Tab-separated table of C-alpha atoms in Angstrom:
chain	number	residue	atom	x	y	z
R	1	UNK	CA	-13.531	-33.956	-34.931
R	2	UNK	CA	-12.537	-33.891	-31.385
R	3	UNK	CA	-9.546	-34.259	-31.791
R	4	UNK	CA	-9.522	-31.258	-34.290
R	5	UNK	CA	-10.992	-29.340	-31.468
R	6	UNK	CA	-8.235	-30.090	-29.049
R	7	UNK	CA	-5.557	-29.298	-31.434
R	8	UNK	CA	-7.381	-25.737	-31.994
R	9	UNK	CA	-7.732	-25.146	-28.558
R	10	UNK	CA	-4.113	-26.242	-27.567
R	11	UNK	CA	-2.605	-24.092	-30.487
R	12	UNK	CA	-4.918	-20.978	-29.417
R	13	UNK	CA	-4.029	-21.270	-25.466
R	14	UNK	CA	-0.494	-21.558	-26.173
R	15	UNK	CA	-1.090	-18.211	-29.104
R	16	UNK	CA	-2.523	-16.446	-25.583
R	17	UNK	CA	0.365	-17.984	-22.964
R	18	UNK	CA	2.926	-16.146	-25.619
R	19	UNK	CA	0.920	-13.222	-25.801
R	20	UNK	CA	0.910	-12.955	-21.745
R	21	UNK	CA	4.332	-13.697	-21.679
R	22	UNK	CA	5.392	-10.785	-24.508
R	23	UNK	CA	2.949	-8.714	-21.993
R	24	UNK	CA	5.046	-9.120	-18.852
R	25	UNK	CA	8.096	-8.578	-20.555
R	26	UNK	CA	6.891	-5.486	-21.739
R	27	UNK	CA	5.481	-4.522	-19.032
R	28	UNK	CA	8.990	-5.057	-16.798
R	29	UNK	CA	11.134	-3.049	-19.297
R	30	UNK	CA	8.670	-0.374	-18.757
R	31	UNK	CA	9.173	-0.160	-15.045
R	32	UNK	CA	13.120	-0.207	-15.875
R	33	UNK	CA	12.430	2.848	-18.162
R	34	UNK	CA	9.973	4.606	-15.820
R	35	UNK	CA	13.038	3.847	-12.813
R	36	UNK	CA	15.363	5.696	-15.001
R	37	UNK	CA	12.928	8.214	-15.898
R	38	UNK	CA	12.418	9.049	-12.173
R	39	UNK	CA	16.044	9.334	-11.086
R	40	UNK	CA	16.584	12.808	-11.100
R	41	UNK	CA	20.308	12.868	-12.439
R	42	UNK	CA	18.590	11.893	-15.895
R	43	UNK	CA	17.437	15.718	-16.381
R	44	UNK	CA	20.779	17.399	-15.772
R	45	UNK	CA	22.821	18.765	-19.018
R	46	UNK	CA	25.386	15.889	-19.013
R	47	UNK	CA	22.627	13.489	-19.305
R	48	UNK	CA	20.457	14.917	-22.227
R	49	UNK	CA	21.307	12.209	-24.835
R	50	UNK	CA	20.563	9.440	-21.930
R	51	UNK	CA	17.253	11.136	-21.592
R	52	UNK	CA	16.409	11.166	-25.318
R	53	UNK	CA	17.522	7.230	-25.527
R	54	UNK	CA	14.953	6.467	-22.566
R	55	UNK	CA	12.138	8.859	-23.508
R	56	UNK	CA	12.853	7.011	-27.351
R	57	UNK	CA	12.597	3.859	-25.653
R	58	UNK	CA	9.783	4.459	-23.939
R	59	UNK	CA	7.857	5.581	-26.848
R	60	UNK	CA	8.621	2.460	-28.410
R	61	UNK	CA	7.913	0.503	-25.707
R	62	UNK	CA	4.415	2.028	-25.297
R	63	UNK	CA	3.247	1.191	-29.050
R	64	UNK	CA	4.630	-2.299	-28.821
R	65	UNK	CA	2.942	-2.768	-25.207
R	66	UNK	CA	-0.630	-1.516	-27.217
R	67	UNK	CA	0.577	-3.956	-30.514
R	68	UNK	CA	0.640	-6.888	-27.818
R	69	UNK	CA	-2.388	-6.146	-25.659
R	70	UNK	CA	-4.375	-5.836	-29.160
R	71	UNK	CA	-3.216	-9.628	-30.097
R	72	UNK	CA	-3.694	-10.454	-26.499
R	73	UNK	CA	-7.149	-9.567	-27.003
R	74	UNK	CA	-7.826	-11.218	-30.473
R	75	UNK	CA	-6.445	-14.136	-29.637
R	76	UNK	CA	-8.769	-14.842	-26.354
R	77	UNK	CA	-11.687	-14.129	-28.261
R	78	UNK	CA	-10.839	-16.456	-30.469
R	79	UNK	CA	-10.395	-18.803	-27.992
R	80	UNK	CA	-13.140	-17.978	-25.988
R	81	UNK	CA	-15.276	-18.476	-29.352
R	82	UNK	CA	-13.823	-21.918	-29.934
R	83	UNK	CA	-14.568	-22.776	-26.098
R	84	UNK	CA	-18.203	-21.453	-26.621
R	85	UNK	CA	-18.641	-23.470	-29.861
R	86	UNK	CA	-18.077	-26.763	-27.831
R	87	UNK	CA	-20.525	-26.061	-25.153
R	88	UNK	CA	-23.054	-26.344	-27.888
């Protein structure tokens, strides 16, 4: 049964390490989008189909950022439920 345990809790830290790691990466395309969204040039005429790829991007980005954060959260309460379970 211990052993059990161990093997849950190993399988649901790693379930959170790749759900932190999907985070960051999220998180550092955003700041690439929001760097392109702040350069000025971006907004002129000859840029206008750059704009709509980044503001499309970023769109995207946002919903799979909210996606992640949501399994993020499941998955520490789950572990966080199997960690409480032992103490008892």
């Amino acid at each position: 049964e211990e052993a059990e345990r161990r093997d849950r809790l190993g399988a649901l830290r790693a379930e959170v390490a790749r759900c932190e790691a999907r985070l960051a990466e999220l998180e550092r395309r955003g700041q690439e989008s929001e760097t392109g969204l702040a350069n000025p040039d971006i907004y002129g005429e000859q840029a206008k189909q750059r704009l709509q790829e980044l503001l499309k991007h970023q769109t995207q980005l946002r919903r799979d950022l909210q996606a992640s954060e949501d399994a993020w959260v499941a998955a520490s309460e789950r572990l966080d439920a199997e960690l409480a379970a032992g103490d008892n």
